[in-house]
Tab-separated table of C-alpha atoms in Angstrom:
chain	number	residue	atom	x	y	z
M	15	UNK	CA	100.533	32.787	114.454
M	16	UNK	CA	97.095	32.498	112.734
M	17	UNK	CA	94.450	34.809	113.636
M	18	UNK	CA	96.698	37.373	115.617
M	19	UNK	CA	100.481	38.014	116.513
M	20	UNK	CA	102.627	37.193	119.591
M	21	UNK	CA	104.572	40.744	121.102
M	22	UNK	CA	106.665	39.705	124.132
M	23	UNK	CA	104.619	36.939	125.391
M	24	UNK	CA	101.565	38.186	124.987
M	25	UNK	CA	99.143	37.257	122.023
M	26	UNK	CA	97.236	40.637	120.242
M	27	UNK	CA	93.948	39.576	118.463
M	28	UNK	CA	93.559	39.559	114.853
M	29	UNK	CA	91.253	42.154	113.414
M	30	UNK	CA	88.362	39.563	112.613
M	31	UNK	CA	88.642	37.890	116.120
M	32	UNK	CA	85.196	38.558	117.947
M	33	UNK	CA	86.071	39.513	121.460
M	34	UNK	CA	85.837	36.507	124.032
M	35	UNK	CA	81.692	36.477	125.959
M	36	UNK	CA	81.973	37.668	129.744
M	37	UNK	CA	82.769	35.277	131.731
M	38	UNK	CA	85.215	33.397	128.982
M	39	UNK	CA	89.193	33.564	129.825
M	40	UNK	CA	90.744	34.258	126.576
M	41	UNK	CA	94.166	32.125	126.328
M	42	UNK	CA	95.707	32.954	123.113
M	43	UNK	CA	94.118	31.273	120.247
M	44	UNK	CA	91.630	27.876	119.991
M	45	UNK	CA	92.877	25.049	117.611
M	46	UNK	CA	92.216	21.941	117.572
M	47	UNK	CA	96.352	21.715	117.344
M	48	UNK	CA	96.796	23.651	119.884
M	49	UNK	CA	94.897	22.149	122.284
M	50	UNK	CA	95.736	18.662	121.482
M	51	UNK	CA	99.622	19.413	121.176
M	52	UNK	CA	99.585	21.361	124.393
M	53	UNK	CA	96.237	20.654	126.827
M	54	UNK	CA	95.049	18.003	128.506
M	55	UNK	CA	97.787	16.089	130.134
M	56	UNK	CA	96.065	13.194	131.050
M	57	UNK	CA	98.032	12.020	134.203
M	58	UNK	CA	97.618	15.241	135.882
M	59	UNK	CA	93.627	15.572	134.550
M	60	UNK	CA	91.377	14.347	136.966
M	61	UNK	CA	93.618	15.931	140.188
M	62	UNK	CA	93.270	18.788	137.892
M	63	UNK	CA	89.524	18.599	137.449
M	64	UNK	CA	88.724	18.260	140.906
M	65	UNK	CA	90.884	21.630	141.775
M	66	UNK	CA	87.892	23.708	140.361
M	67	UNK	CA	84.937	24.592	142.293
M	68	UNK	CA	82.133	25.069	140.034
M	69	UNK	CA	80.975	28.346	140.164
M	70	UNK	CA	77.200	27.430	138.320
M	71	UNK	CA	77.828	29.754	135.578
M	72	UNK	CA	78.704	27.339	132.453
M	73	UNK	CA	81.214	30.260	131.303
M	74	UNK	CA	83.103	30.698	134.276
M	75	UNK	CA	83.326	27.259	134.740
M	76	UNK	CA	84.051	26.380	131.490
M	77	UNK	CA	86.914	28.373	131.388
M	78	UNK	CA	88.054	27.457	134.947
M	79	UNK	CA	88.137	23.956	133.561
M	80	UNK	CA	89.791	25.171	130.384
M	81	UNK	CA	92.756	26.894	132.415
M	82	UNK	CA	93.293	23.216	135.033
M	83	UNK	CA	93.792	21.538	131.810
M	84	UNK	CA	96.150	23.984	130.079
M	85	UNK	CA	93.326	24.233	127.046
M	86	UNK	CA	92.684	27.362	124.643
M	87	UNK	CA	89.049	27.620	125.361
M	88	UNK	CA	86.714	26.131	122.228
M	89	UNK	CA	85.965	29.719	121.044
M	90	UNK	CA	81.795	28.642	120.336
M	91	UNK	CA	81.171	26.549	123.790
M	92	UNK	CA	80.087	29.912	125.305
M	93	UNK	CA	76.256	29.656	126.859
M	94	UNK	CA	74.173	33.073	125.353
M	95	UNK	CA	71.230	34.215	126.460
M	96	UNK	CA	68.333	33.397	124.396
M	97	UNK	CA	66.061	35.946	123.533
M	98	UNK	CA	62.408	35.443	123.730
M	99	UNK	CA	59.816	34.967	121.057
M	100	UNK	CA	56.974	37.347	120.912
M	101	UNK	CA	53.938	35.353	122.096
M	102	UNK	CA	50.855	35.236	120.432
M	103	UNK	CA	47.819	37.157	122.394
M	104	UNK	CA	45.911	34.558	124.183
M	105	UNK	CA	42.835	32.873	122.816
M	106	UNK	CA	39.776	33.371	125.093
M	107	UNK	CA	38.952	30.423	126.654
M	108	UNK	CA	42.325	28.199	125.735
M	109	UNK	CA	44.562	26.425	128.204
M	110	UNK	CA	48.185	28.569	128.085
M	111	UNK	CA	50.695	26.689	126.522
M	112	UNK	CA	53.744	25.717	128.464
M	113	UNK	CA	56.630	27.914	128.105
M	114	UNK	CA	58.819	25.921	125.931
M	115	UNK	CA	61.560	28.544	125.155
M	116	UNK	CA	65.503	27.635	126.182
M	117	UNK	CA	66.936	30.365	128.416
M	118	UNK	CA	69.998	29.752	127.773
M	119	UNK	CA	71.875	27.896	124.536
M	120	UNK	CA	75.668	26.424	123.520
M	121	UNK	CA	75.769	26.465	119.853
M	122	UNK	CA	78.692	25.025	118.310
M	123	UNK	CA	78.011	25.532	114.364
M	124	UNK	CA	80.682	24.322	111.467
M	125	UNK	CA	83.850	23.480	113.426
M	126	UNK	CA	85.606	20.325	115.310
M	127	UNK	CA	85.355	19.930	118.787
M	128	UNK	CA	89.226	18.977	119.872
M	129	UNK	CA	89.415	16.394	123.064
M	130	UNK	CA	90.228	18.308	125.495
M	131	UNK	CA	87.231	20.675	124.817
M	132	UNK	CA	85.020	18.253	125.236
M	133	UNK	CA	86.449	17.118	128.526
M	134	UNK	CA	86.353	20.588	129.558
M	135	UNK	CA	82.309	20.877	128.435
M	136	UNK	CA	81.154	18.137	130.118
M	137	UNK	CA	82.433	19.109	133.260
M	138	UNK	CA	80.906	22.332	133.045
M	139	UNK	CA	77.995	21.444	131.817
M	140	UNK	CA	76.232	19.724	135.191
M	141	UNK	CA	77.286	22.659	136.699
M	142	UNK	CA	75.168	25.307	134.806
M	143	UNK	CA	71.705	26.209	135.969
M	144	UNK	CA	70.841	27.978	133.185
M	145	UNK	CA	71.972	25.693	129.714
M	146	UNK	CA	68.556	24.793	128.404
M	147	UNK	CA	69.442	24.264	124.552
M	148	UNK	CA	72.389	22.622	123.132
M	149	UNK	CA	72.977	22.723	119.104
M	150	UNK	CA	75.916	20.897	117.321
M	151	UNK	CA	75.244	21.730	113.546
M	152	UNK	CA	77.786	20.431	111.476
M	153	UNK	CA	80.011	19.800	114.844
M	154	UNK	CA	81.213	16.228	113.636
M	155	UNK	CA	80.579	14.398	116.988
M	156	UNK	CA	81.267	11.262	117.091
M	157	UNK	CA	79.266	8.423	118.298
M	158	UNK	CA	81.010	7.721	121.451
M	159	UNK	CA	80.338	11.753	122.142
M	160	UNK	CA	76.799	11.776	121.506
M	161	UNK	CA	76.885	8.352	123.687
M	162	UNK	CA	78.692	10.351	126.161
M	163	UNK	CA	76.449	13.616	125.892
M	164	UNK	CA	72.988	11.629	126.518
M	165	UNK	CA	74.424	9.917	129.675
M	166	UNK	CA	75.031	13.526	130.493
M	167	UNK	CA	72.052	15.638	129.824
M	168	UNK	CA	69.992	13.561	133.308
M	169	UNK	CA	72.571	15.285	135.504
M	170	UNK	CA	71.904	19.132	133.664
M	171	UNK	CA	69.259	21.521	133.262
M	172	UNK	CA	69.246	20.490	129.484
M	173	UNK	CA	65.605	19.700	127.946
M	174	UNK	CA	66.609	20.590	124.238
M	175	UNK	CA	69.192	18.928	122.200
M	176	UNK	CA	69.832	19.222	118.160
M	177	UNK	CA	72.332	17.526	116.394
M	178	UNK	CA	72.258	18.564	112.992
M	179	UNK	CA	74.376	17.940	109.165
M	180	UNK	CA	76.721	15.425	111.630
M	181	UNK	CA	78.790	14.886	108.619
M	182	UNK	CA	81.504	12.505	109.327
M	183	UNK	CA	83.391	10.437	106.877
M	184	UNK	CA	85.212	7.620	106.802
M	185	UNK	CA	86.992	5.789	109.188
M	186	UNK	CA	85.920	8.696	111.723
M	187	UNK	CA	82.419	7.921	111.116
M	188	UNK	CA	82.363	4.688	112.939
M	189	UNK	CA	85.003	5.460	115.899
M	190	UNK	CA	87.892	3.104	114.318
M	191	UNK	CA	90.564	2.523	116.516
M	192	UNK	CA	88.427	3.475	120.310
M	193	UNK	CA	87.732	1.091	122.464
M	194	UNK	CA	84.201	1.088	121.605
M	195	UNK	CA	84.866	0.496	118.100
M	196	UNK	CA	86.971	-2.115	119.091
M	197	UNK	CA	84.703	-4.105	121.590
């Protein structure tokens, strides 16, 4: 097994696997394989779904969603604290600034987000109340995901989004064979 071994049931972590974020369930280890082969059964999803009761903390629920649908959690859809930037003294006589800084962010940097991780996210994501920043660099979402994300973000806390190098090639690219592509 990549990235650790399995002793009588139970998978050990590999020397270079970070440890999972409080809050995260660890379930052996995220592939996009994995998760497709074995998650997200889709007849039993939404009875599964509605079994969790949100807790409000994006990594407890996250992984509370994760476990209903029988998914590896994504190992980078884990909300961190953001720290803050020193602020320049104040200028006598100036108008503070609004406090623009996220308190929170998801960054997913320089992997694939498998199906059923997404599912997972965006149930857990209207039930954070602290996720101010979400950045997907080189995340390769497709369009009917960002379509999907924007609808989204009215019912979060969410006020910053960056999608960035959303390298995607081919037929991929355009969503070939969903039934947006198709319409």
């Amino acid at each position: 097994m990549p990235g650790g071994s399995s002793k009588g049931g139970k998978v050990s972590k590999g020397k270079n696997d970070a440890p999972a974020p409080a809050g995260v369930l660890q379930r052996g280890v995220w592939s996009v394989d994995r998760n497709d082969r074995n998650g997200l059964k889709y007849d039993d999803a939404e009875a599964s779904i509605k079994a969790v009761i949100p807790s409000g903390e994006f990594n407890a629920d996250y992984s509370s969603f994760c476990e209903a649908l029988n998914l590896v959690p994504h190992p980078q859809m884990v909300l961190n604290p953001v720290e803050p930037a020193p602020k320049p003294p104040p200028i006598e006589g100036a108008t503070p600034a609004e406090d623009n800084e996220p308190a929170a962010r998801i960054r997913v940097k320089n992997t694939t987000i498998d199906l059923g991780s997404r599912t997972a996210f965006f149930c857990a994501l209207p039930t954070s109340t602290t996720c101010t920043d979400l950045c997907f660099y080189n995340a390769a979402l497709s369009p009917s995901m960002i379509s999907e994300l924007a609808g989204l973000l009215e019912q979060t806390n969410v006020a910053r989004v960056r999608i960035e190098y959303n390298f995607r090639s081919g037929a991929e690219a355009m969503d070939v064979g969903s039934e947006e592509a198709k319409g």
